[in-house]
């Protein structure tokens, strides 16, 4: 059994805020909006307030931002 299985290991529902998040429905993890990998709440560092979604890494967060705003690729 891993940390995402067993009793109490359900997916949390989160409200993402600037620099913080609020647990709306208790759980052990959330899923990355891009990869669908589980992210333990203690490890959650990257999210979008605008889109209300979590990301497993900074690279994944950047990839999603560029996907949603392709015009950012032209800046430089």
mmCIF file with all atom_site columns, N, CA, C and O in Angstrom, residues 15 20 36:
data_model
loop_
_atom_site.group_PDB
_atom_site.id
_atom_site.type_symbol
_atom_site.label_atom_id
_atom_site.label_alt_id
_atom_site.label_comp_id
_atom_site.label_asym_id
_atom_site.label_entity_id
_atom_site.label_seq_id
_atom_site.pdbx_PDB_ins_code
_atom_site.Cartn_x
_atom_site.Cartn_y
_atom_site.Cartn_z
_atom_site.occupancy
_atom_site.B_iso_or_equiv
_atom_site.pdbx_formal_charge
_atom_site.auth_seq_id
_atom_site.auth_comp_id
_atom_site.auth_asym_id
_atom_site.auth_atom_id
_atom_site.pdbx_PDB_model_num
ATOM 1  N N  . UNK A 1 15 ? -9.196 25.219 -2.487  1.00 0.00 ? 15 UNK A N  1
ATOM 2  C CA . UNK A 1 15 ? -9.382 26.557 -3.062  1.00 0.00 ? 15 UNK A CA 1
ATOM 3  C C  . UNK A 1 15 ? -8.004 27.199 -3.038  1.00 0.00 ? 15 UNK A C  1
ATOM 4  O O  . UNK A 1 15 ? -7.417 27.392 -1.970  1.00 0.00 ? 15 UNK A O  1
ATOM 5  N N  . UNK A 1 20 ? -1.157 30.746 -0.754  1.00 0.00 ? 20 UNK A N  1
ATOM 6  C CA . UNK A 1 20 ? -1.712 29.806 0.221   1.00 0.00 ? 20 UNK A CA 1
ATOM 7  C C  . UNK A 1 20 ? -2.861 29.057 -0.444  1.00 0.00 ? 20 UNK A C  1
ATOM 8  O O  . UNK A 1 20 ? -3.265 29.373 -1.556  1.00 0.00 ? 20 UNK A O  1
ATOM 9  N N  . UNK A 1 36 ? -1.929 14.604 -14.085 1.00 0.00 ? 36 UNK A N  1
ATOM 10 C CA . UNK A 1 36 ? -2.837 13.808 -13.249 1.00 0.00 ? 36 UNK A CA 1
ATOM 11 C C  . UNK A 1 36 ? -2.106 13.013 -12.164 1.00 0.00 ? 36 UNK A C  1
ATOM 12 O O  . UNK A 1 36 ? -2.700 12.161 -11.514 1.00 0.00 ? 36 UNK A O  1
#
